Amino acid sequence: MDAFFASCEIARNPQLRGLPVIIGTGTRSVVSAASYEARAFGVNSAMPVAAARRRCPQGVFLPVDMAYYRSVSAQVFAIFEEVTPFVEKVSVDEGYLDVSGALGAWPGGPEQIGAWIRAQVHERLGVTCSVGIAANKLIAKLASTTAKPDGMLIVPQARSAEFIQVMPLRSVPGIGPAMEKSLAAWGCTTVAQLAQLSEDDLLHATGSRVEAQRLWRAARGVDDRRVIVSAPEKSVGYERTFDADRTTLGPVDALVRTCCEEVASRLRARELVGRTVSVKIRYSDLRYVSRAHSLDRPVNTAADIYPTARELLCAILALGADAPASTRLFQPVRLAGVSVSSLESAHGAAYQPTLEDLMEQQVAEANPSHPRSQSETRAKTGDAEKAIDSIRKRFGKGSVGFGIRGE
């Protein structure tokens, strides 16, 4: 992300656009972020706020609002997960995506994916990001840094070594002031010179065989680290903002159903199940309302999530459970979202049968012609949704979906 904290504040208050925005207040605080306009005055992250005020007295100094920044970050990473579930969150404003498995759905390849991500982040959230595309994490990271602000850079695998060897020595991860000084003693002040040193030379310079091997490989643009899917958060959610506020139940209900499908798909991709379903509504006046309900069993299918989500939606909107799609809302709705929390591994989850399940099982055993039990229906539905996951992975998210019965 580009100057993320400052960009979030500008998105929240567009009147700040074009001004030197500096995140950090207090005489003993340090700068958490600075807009590019502020950087032109020499203001940078980790600089004492007092020094920043001296360099840029006309700057707009704002307090850190981490709750807000995390909420925007969650929405950014949700966009990433629309491309691939293989996302590694490095920090609140940086991550890696392994898009190798998603290429079949993107005729334009990685360049199309990168352009789509940049456009969606800007259109939906009003902030910008820079994208680096490469064959490994090291080069992708350096490419994204080089592309800043609001740019994209592709480095072909065959040119990885050439690319990194024109970068400053300090651009290589792990080379700090002390390491830089040690390498300088060996006449090494650039990555190109680093590439001329042998592993034995680097061993003497660093005092570590592991570090010597890492630097030797980095100087040649080699990095075998895999994208590691980040540890699951406390909840998995999805929300979308309407292009125009909605005044009837139908479109809001349909969006909630879509959110349930997306959340269920993400849960299955992460091999998770959850017990608590939450629905959030944002009205035209930007007021949020949310409700949650805990189920008696962990779930990860839209068929299980949606009935509860619809009940919560109707409760929020003060409507009856059987309200038709044409029902007018008391206040226009701007956004709807669904999340599932109380997460656990799908492999280790304990499924405690309900009394109704046990009674249905007894009836089914006594009468083989009896209709399928709810548990059997859930199993069949789960298989169907997994099949849809596979089709979407191959042909794209819009290739297939569950229908929504009209009224």
CSV table of C-alpha atoms in Angstrom, one decimal:
chain,number,residue,atom,x,y,z
A,1,MET,CA,0.0,0.0,0.0
A,2,ASP,CA,1.1,3.5,-0.7
A,3,ALA,CA,1.6,5.7,2.4
A,4,PHE,CA,-1.2,3.6,3.9
A,5,PHE,CA,-2.2,5.4,7.1
A,6,ALA,CA,-2.0,8.8,5.4
A,7,SER,CA,-3.9,7.4,2.4
A,8,CYS,CA,-6.6,6.1,4.7
A,9,GLU,CA,-7.1,9.5,6.3
A,10,ILE,CA,-7.3,11.2,2.9
A,11,ALA,CA,-9.9,8.6,1.8
A,12,ARG,CA,-11.9,9.4,4.9
A,13,ASN,CA,-11.5,13.2,4.4
A,14,PRO,CA,-10.9,14.0,0.7
A,15,GLN,CA,-10.3,17.7,1.6
A,16,LEU,CA,-6.8,16.5,2.7
A,17,ARG,CA,-5.9,15.4,-0.9
A,18,GLY,CA,-2.8,17.3,-2.1
A,19,LEU,CA,-1.8,18.4,1.4
A,20,PRO,CA,1.2,17.2,3.4
A,21,VAL,CA,-0.6,14.7,5.7
A,22,ILE,CA,1.5,13.3,8.6
A,23,ILE,CA,0.3,10.6,11.0
A,24,GLY,CA,1.6,11.2,14.5
A,25,THR,CA,1.0,13.8,17.2
A,26,GLY,CA,2.6,14.6,20.5
A,27,THR,CA,6.0,16.0,21.3
A,28,ARG,CA,7.4,12.6,22.1
A,29,SER,CA,5.8,10.6,19.3
A,30,VAL,CA,7.3,9.5,16.0
A,31,VAL,CA,5.8,9.7,12.6
A,32,SER,CA,3.8,6.6,11.7
A,33,ALA,CA,3.2,7.6,8.1
A,34,ALA,CA,3.5,10.6,5.7
A,35,SER,CA,1.9,11.3,2.5
A,36,TYR,CA,4.1,11.8,-0.6
A,37,GLU,CA,3.4,15.6,-0.3
A,38,ALA,CA,4.9,15.5,3.2
A,39,ARG,CA,7.8,13.4,2.1
A,40,ALA,CA,8.8,16.1,-0.3
A,41,PHE,CA,9.7,18.2,2.8
A,42,GLY,CA,11.9,15.3,4.1
A,43,VAL,CA,9.3,13.9,6.5
A,44,ASN,CA,9.6,10.1,6.8
A,45,SER,CA,8.2,7.3,9.0
A,46,ALA,CA,9.9,6.8,12.4
A,47,MET,CA,11.1,10.5,12.4
A,48,PRO,CA,10.3,12.3,15.7
A,49,VAL,CA,7.1,14.4,15.3
A,50,ALA,CA,9.0,17.4,16.6
A,51,ALA,CA,11.5,17.1,13.8
A,52,ALA,CA,8.6,16.6,11.3
A,53,ARG,CA,7.0,19.9,12.5
A,54,ARG,CA,10.2,21.7,12.0
A,55,ARG,CA,10.6,20.4,8.4
A,56,CYS,CA,7.0,20.8,7.5
A,57,PRO,CA,5.2,23.3,9.8
A,58,GLN,CA,2.3,23.6,7.3
A,59,GLY,CA,1.7,19.8,7.6
A,60,VAL,CA,-1.6,18.3,8.7
A,61,PHE,CA,-0.8,16.3,11.8
A,62,LEU,CA,-3.3,13.6,12.7
A,63,PRO,CA,-3.4,11.0,15.5
A,64,VAL,CA,-3.0,7.3,14.7
A,65,ASP,CA,-6.4,5.5,14.3
A,66,MET,CA,-5.3,1.8,14.1
A,67,ALA,CA,-8.8,0.4,14.4
A,68,TYR,CA,-9.8,2.3,11.2
A,69,TYR,CA,-6.6,1.4,9.4
A,70,ARG,CA,-7.1,-2.3,10.3
A,71,SER,CA,-10.6,-2.2,9.0
A,72,VAL,CA,-9.5,-0.8,5.6
A,73,SER,CA,-6.6,-3.3,5.6
A,74,ALA,CA,-9.1,-6.2,6.0
A,75,GLN,CA,-11.1,-4.9,3.0
A,76,VAL,CA,-7.9,-4.7,1.0
A,77,PHE,CA,-7.0,-8.3,1.8
A,78,ALA,CA,-10.5,-9.4,1.1
A,79,ILE,CA,-10.0,-8.0,-2.5
A,80,PHE,CA,-6.8,-10.1,-2.7
A,81,GLU,CA,-8.7,-13.2,-1.7
A,82,GLU,CA,-11.1,-12.6,-4.6
A,83,VAL,CA,-8.2,-13.6,-6.8
A,84,THR,CA,-6.6,-16.4,-4.8
A,85,PRO,CA,-6.9,-17.9,-1.3
A,86,PHE,CA,-3.1,-18.1,-1.2
A,87,VAL,CA,-2.4,-14.8,0.5
A,88,GLU,CA,0.4,-14.1,3.0
A,89,LYS,CA,-0.2,-11.1,5.1
A,90,VAL,CA,3.1,-9.6,6.1
A,91,SER,CA,1.7,-6.5,7.8
A,92,VAL,CA,-1.3,-4.3,7.8
A,93,ASP,CA,-0.3,-2.8,4.5
A,94,GLU,CA,1.8,-5.5,2.7
A,95,GLY,CA,1.2,-9.0,1.5
A,96,TYR,CA,2.2,-11.6,-1.1
A,97,LEU,CA,-0.2,-13.5,-3.4
A,98,ASP,CA,0.6,-16.7,-5.1
A,99,VAL,CA,-1.5,-16.4,-8.3
A,100,SER,CA,-0.1,-19.4,-10.1
A,101,GLY,CA,-3.3,-21.4,-9.5
A,102,ALA,CA,-5.5,-18.5,-10.6
A,103,LEU,CA,-4.0,-17.8,-14.0
A,104,GLY,CA,-6.5,-20.0,-15.8
A,105,ALA,CA,-9.3,-17.5,-15.0
A,106,TRP,CA,-7.3,-14.5,-16.2
A,107,PRO,CA,-6.5,-14.5,-19.9
A,108,GLY,CA,-4.3,-11.5,-19.5
A,109,GLY,CA,-2.1,-13.3,-17.0
A,110,PRO,CA,-0.4,-11.7,-14.0
A,111,GLU,CA,-0.5,-8.2,-15.5
A,112,GLN,CA,-4.3,-8.4,-15.8
A,113,ILE,CA,-4.5,-9.5,-12.2
A,114,GLY,CA,-2.2,-6.8,-10.9
A,115,ALA,CA,-4.1,-4.1,-12.9
A,116,TRP,CA,-7.5,-5.4,-11.5
A,117,ILE,CA,-6.2,-5.4,-7.9
A,118,ARG,CA,-5.0,-1.8,-8.2
A,119,ALA,CA,-8.2,-0.7,-9.8
A,120,GLN,CA,-10.5,-2.4,-7.3
A,121,VAL,CA,-8.5,-1.2,-4.3
A,122,HIS,CA,-8.8,2.4,-5.6
A,123,GLU,CA,-12.4,2.3,-6.7
A,124,ARG,CA,-13.7,0.5,-3.6
A,125,LEU,CA,-11.6,2.1,-0.9
A,126,GLY,CA,-10.1,5.3,-2.3
A,127,VAL,CA,-6.5,4.3,-1.6
A,128,THR,CA,-3.8,3.1,-3.9
A,129,CYS,CA,-1.3,0.2,-3.9
A,130,SER,CA,1.8,-0.6,-5.9
A,131,VAL,CA,2.2,-4.1,-7.3
A,132,GLY,CA,5.4,-6.0,-8.1
A,133,ILE,CA,5.1,-9.2,-10.2
A,134,ALA,CA,7.9,-11.7,-10.3
A,135,ALA,CA,8.8,-15.3,-10.0
A,136,ASN,CA,9.7,-15.1,-6.3
A,137,LYS,CA,9.0,-13.1,-3.2
A,138,LEU,CA,12.3,-11.2,-3.1
A,139,ILE,CA,12.0,-9.8,-6.6
A,140,ALA,CA,8.3,-9.1,-6.2
A,141,LYS,CA,8.9,-7.1,-3.1
A,142,LEU,CA,11.6,-5.0,-4.7
A,143,ALA,CA,9.5,-4.5,-7.8
A,144,SER,CA,6.6,-3.2,-5.8
A,145,THR,CA,8.9,-0.8,-3.9
A,146,THR,CA,10.3,0.4,-7.2
A,147,ALA,CA,6.8,0.9,-8.7
A,148,LYS,CA,5.8,3.3,-5.9
A,149,PRO,CA,3.6,5.3,-5.8
A,150,ASP,CA,0.6,3.8,-7.4
A,151,GLY,CA,2.4,1.8,-10.0
A,152,MET,CA,3.1,-1.8,-11.3
A,153,LEU,CA,6.3,-3.4,-12.4
A,154,ILE,CA,6.8,-6.8,-13.9
A,155,VAL,CA,10.2,-8.5,-13.7
A,156,PRO,CA,10.5,-11.6,-15.9
A,157,GLN,CA,12.2,-14.6,-14.2
A,158,ALA,CA,15.1,-14.5,-16.7
A,159,ARG,CA,15.9,-11.0,-15.6
A,160,SER,CA,15.7,-11.4,-11.9
A,161,ALA,CA,19.5,-11.2,-11.3
A,162,GLU,CA,19.8,-8.3,-13.7
A,163,PHE,CA,17.1,-6.4,-11.8
A,164,ILE,CA,18.4,-6.9,-8.3
A,165,GLN,CA,22.0,-6.1,-9.2
A,166,VAL,CA,21.1,-2.5,-10.1
A,167,MET,CA,19.4,-2.0,-6.7
A,168,PRO,CA,21.1,-0.3,-3.7
A,169,LEU,CA,22.8,-2.7,-1.3
A,170,ARG,CA,20.4,-1.8,1.5
A,171,SER,CA,17.5,-2.9,-0.6
A,172,VAL,CA,18.4,-6.5,0.0
A,173,PRO,CA,16.4,-7.7,3.1
A,174,GLY,CA,18.6,-8.3,6.1
A,175,ILE,CA,21.3,-5.8,5.1
A,176,GLY,CA,21.2,-3.2,7.8
A,177,PRO,CA,23.8,-0.6,8.9
A,178,ALA,CA,26.1,-3.2,10.6
A,179,MET,CA,25.9,-5.6,7.7
A,180,GLU,CA,26.5,-2.8,5.2
A,181,LYS,CA,29.6,-1.8,7.1
A,182,SER,CA,30.9,-5.3,7.2
A,183,LEU,CA,30.4,-5.7,3.4
A,184,ALA,CA,32.0,-2.4,2.7
A,185,ALA,CA,35.2,-3.6,4.4
A,186,TRP,CA,35.3,-6.2,1.6
A,187,GLY,CA,34.8,-3.5,-1.0
A,188,CYS,CA,31.2,-4.4,-1.5
A,189,THR,CA,28.9,-1.4,-1.7
A,190,THR,CA,26.4,-2.5,-4.4
A,191,VAL,CA,24.4,-5.6,-5.1
A,192,ALA,CA,26.4,-6.1,-8.3
A,193,GLN,CA,29.6,-6.2,-6.2
A,194,LEU,CA,27.8,-8.5,-3.8
A,195,ALA,CA,27.2,-11.0,-6.6
A,196,GLN,CA,31.0,-11.1,-7.3
A,197,LEU,CA,31.7,-12.4,-3.8
A,198,SER,CA,32.0,-16.2,-3.2
A,199,GLU,CA,30.1,-17.9,-0.4
A,200,ASP,CA,33.4,-18.2,1.5
A,201,ASP,CA,34.0,-14.4,1.2
A,202,LEU,CA,30.5,-13.8,2.5
A,203,LEU,CA,31.0,-16.2,5.3
A,204,HIS,CA,34.0,-14.2,6.5
A,205,ALA,CA,32.2,-11.0,6.0
A,206,THR,CA,29.0,-12.0,7.9
A,207,GLY,CA,30.3,-14.7,10.3
A,208,SER,CA,27.3,-16.9,9.4
A,209,ARG,CA,27.1,-19.7,6.8
A,210,VAL,CA,23.4,-19.4,6.6
A,211,GLU,CA,23.5,-15.7,6.1
A,212,ALA,CA,26.3,-16.1,3.5
A,213,GLN,CA,24.2,-18.6,1.5
A,214,ARG,CA,21.2,-16.3,1.7
A,215,LEU,CA,23.1,-13.2,0.5
A,216,TRP,CA,24.8,-15.2,-2.3
A,217,ARG,CA,21.4,-16.4,-3.6
A,218,ALA,CA,19.7,-13.0,-3.1
A,219,ALA,CA,22.4,-11.3,-5.2
A,220,ARG,CA,21.5,-13.6,-8.0
A,221,GLY,CA,17.7,-13.0,-7.6
A,222,VAL,CA,17.1,-16.4,-6.2
A,223,ASP,CA,14.5,-16.9,-3.5
A,224,ASP,CA,12.8,-20.3,-2.7
A,225,ARG,CA,10.5,-19.0,0.0
A,226,ARG,CA,6.9,-20.0,-0.6
A,227,VAL,CA,3.8,-17.9,0.0
A,228,ILE,CA,2.6,-19.0,3.4
A,229,VAL,CA,-1.1,-18.5,3.9
A,230,SER,CA,-1.5,-16.3,7.0
A,231,ALA,CA,-2.9,-17.7,10.2
A,232,PRO,CA,-6.7,-17.3,10.1
A,233,GLU,CA,-8.1,-14.3,11.7
A,234,LYS,CA,-10.9,-14.4,14.3
A,235,SER,CA,-13.5,-14.2,11.6
A,236,VAL,CA,-13.9,-14.6,7.8
A,237,GLY,CA,-16.1,-12.1,6.2
A,238,TYR,CA,-17.2,-10.4,3.0
A,239,GLU,CA,-19.0,-7.2,2.3
A,240,ARG,CA,-19.9,-5.1,-0.7
A,241,THR,CA,-21.1,-1.5,-1.2
A,242,PHE,CA,-23.9,-1.0,-3.7
A,243,ASP,CA,-23.4,1.3,-6.7
A,244,ALA,CA,-26.5,3.1,-5.5
A,245,ASP,CA,-28.4,2.9,-2.2
A,246,ARG,CA,-31.1,0.2,-2.2
A,247,THR,CA,-34.7,0.9,-1.0
A,248,THR,CA,-36.2,-2.6,-1.2
A,249,LEU,CA,-35.4,-5.9,0.4
A,250,GLY,CA,-34.7,-7.9,-2.7
A,251,PRO,CA,-31.3,-6.5,-3.7
A,252,VAL,CA,-30.1,-6.5,-0.1
A,253,ASP,CA,-31.2,-10.1,0.4
A,254,ALA,CA,-29.5,-11.1,-2.8
A,255,LEU,CA,-26.2,-9.4,-1.7
A,256,VAL,CA,-26.4,-11.2,1.6
A,257,ARG,CA,-26.8,-14.5,-0.2
A,258,THR,CA,-23.8,-13.7,-2.4
A,259,CYS,CA,-21.8,-12.7,0.8
A,260,CYS,CA,-22.7,-16.1,2.3
A,261,GLU,CA,-21.4,-17.9,-0.7
A,262,GLU,CA,-18.2,-16.0,-0.7
A,263,VAL,CA,-17.6,-16.5,3.0
A,264,ALA,CA,-18.4,-20.2,2.7
A,265,SER,CA,-15.9,-20.5,-0.1
A,266,ARG,CA,-13.2,-18.8,1.8
A,267,LEU,CA,-13.8,-21.0,4.9
A,268,ARG,CA,-13.5,-24.1,2.7
A,269,ALA,CA,-10.3,-22.7,1.1
A,270,ARG,CA,-8.8,-22.3,4.5
A,271,GLU,CA,-10.2,-25.6,5.8
A,272,LEU,CA,-12.1,-23.8,8.5
A,273,VAL,CA,-15.6,-24.0,10.0
A,274,GLY,CA,-17.3,-21.5,12.2
A,275,ARG,CA,-20.2,-21.3,14.7
A,276,THR,CA,-21.2,-17.6,14.8
A,277,VAL,CA,-22.9,-15.8,11.9
A,278,SER,CA,-22.9,-12.0,11.8
A,279,VAL,CA,-24.7,-9.7,9.4
A,280,LYS,CA,-23.7,-6.0,9.0
A,281,ILE,CA,-25.8,-3.3,7.3
A,282,ARG,CA,-24.6,0.2,6.5
A,283,TYR,CA,-27.4,2.8,5.8
A,284,SER,CA,-27.3,5.8,3.5
A,285,ASP,CA,-26.3,8.0,6.5
A,286,LEU,CA,-23.2,5.8,7.0
A,287,ARG,CA,-24.7,4.3,10.3
A,288,TYR,CA,-23.7,0.7,10.9
A,289,VAL,CA,-26.0,-1.9,12.5
A,290,SER,CA,-25.0,-5.5,13.1
A,291,ARG,CA,-26.4,-8.7,14.7
A,292,ALA,CA,-25.0,-12.1,15.3
A,293,HIS,CA,-26.2,-15.6,16.2
A,294,SER,CA,-24.3,-18.7,17.3
A,295,LEU,CA,-25.3,-22.0,15.8
A,296,ASP,CA,-25.3,-25.4,17.5
A,297,ARG,CA,-22.8,-26.8,15.0
A,298,PRO,CA,-19.8,-25.5,13.0
A,299,VAL,CA,-20.6,-24.7,9.4
A,300,ASN,CA,-18.8,-23.8,6.1
A,301,THR,CA,-21.5,-23.9,3.5
A,302,ALA,CA,-23.7,-21.1,2.2
A,303,ALA,CA,-26.7,-23.5,2.6
A,304,ASP,CA,-26.1,-23.5,6.4
A,305,ILE,CA,-25.0,-19.8,6.7
A,306,TYR,CA,-27.7,-18.1,4.6
A,307,PRO,CA,-30.8,-19.1,6.6
A,308,THR,CA,-29.4,-17.6,9.7
A,309,ALA,CA,-28.0,-14.6,7.8
A,310,ARG,CA,-31.4,-13.9,6.4
A,311,GLU,CA,-33.1,-14.0,9.8
A,312,LEU,CA,-30.5,-11.6,11.1
A,313,LEU,CA,-31.0,-9.3,8.1
A,314,CYS,CA,-34.8,-9.2,8.6
A,315,ALA,CA,-34.3,-8.5,12.3
A,316,ILE,CA,-32.0,-5.6,11.5
A,317,LEU,CA,-34.4,-4.2,9.0
A,318,ALA,CA,-37.4,-4.8,11.3
A,319,LEU,CA,-39.1,-7.0,8.8
A,320,GLY,CA,-40.9,-10.3,9.1
A,321,ALA,CA,-39.1,-13.4,8.1
A,322,ASP,CA,-41.5,-13.9,5.2
A,323,ALA,CA,-41.2,-10.4,3.8
A,324,PRO,CA,-41.3,-10.3,0.0
A,325,ALA,CA,-38.5,-9.0,-2.1
A,326,SER,CA,-40.5,-5.9,-3.0
A,327,THR,CA,-40.8,-4.8,0.6
A,328,ARG,CA,-39.7,-1.2,0.9
A,329,LEU,CA,-37.1,-0.5,3.6
A,330,PHE,CA,-37.5,2.2,6.3
A,331,GLN,CA,-34.1,3.6,5.3
A,332,PRO,CA,-31.9,3.1,2.1
A,333,VAL,CA,-29.1,0.6,2.5
A,334,ARG,CA,-25.6,1.4,1.3
A,335,LEU,CA,-23.7,-1.8,2.2
A,336,ALA,CA,-24.3,-5.3,3.4
A,337,GLY,CA,-21.9,-7.9,4.7
A,338,VAL,CA,-21.7,-11.3,6.3
A,339,SER,CA,-19.0,-12.8,8.5
A,340,VAL,CA,-18.5,-16.1,10.4
A,341,SER,CA,-16.5,-16.3,13.6
A,342,SER,CA,-15.7,-18.8,16.4
A,343,LEU,CA,-13.5,-20.6,13.9
A,344,GLU,CA,-11.8,-24.0,14.1
A,345,SER,CA,-10.2,-26.4,11.8
A,346,ALA,CA,-12.6,-28.3,9.6
A,347,HIS,CA,-10.7,-31.5,10.3
A,348,GLY,CA,-10.8,-31.3,14.1
A,349,ALA,CA,-14.3,-29.8,14.5
A,350,ALA,CA,-16.7,-31.7,16.7
A,351,TYR,CA,-20.1,-32.1,15.2
A,352,GLN,CA,-22.6,-32.8,18.0
A,353,PRO,CA,-25.8,-34.2,16.5
A,354,THR,CA,-29.0,-32.4,17.6
A,355,LEU,CA,-32.0,-34.2,19.0
A,356,GLU,CA,-33.8,-33.7,15.7
A,357,ASP,CA,-30.8,-35.4,13.9
A,358,LEU,CA,-31.0,-38.4,16.2
A,359,MET,CA,-34.8,-38.7,15.8
A,360,GLU,CA,-34.5,-38.4,12.0
A,361,GLN,CA,-31.8,-41.1,12.0
A,362,GLN,CA,-34.0,-43.5,13.9
A,363,VAL,CA,-36.9,-42.9,11.5
A,364,ALA,CA,-34.7,-43.4,8.5
A,365,GLU,CA,-33.3,-46.6,9.9
A,366,ALA,CA,-36.8,-47.9,10.5
A,367,ASN,CA,-38.1,-46.8,7.1
A,368,PRO,CA,-35.6,-46.8,4.3
A,369,SER,CA,-38.0,-45.0,2.0
A,370,HIS,CA,-38.2,-42.0,4.3
A,371,PRO,CA,-36.9,-38.7,2.8
A,372,ARG,CA,-33.3,-37.8,3.5
A,373,SER,CA,-32.5,-36.4,6.9
A,374,GLN,CA,-31.2,-32.9,7.4
A,375,SER,CA,-27.7,-34.2,8.0
A,376,GLU,CA,-27.7,-36.1,4.7
A,377,THR,CA,-29.0,-33.0,2.9
A,378,ARG,CA,-26.3,-30.9,4.4
A,379,ALA,CA,-23.7,-33.5,3.3
A,380,LYS,CA,-25.1,-33.4,-0.3
A,381,THR,CA,-25.2,-29.6,-0.3
A,382,GLY,CA,-21.6,-29.4,1.0
A,383,ASP,CA,-20.4,-31.7,-1.8
A,384,ALA,CA,-22.2,-29.5,-4.4
A,385,GLU,CA,-20.6,-26.3,-3.0
A,386,LYS,CA,-17.2,-28.0,-3.1
A,387,ALA,CA,-17.8,-28.9,-6.8
A,388,ILE,CA,-18.7,-25.2,-7.5
A,389,ASP,CA,-15.4,-24.2,-5.8
A,390,SER,CA,-13.5,-26.4,-8.2
A,391,ILE,CA,-15.4,-25.0,-11.3
A,392,ARG,CA,-14.8,-21.4,-10.2
A,393,LYS,CA,-11.1,-22.1,-9.6
A,394,ARG,CA,-10.8,-23.4,-13.2
A,395,PHE,CA,-13.1,-21.0,-15.0
A,396,GLY,CA,-13.4,-18.0,-12.8
A,397,LYS,CA,-15.7,-16.8,-10.0
A,398,GLY,CA,-18.5,-15.7,-12.2
A,399,SER,CA,-18.7,-19.1,-14.1
A,400,VAL,CA,-21.3,-20.8,-11.8
A,401,GLY,CA,-23.3,-20.1,-8.7
A,402,PHE,CA,-26.4,-21.1,-6.8
A,403,GLY,CA,-29.7,-19.6,-8.0
A,404,ILE,CA,-31.8,-17.4,-5.8
A,405,ARG,CA,-35.5,-18.1,-5.9
A,406,GLY,CA,-37.5,-15.1,-7.1
A,407,GLU,CA,-40.9,-13.9,-5.7
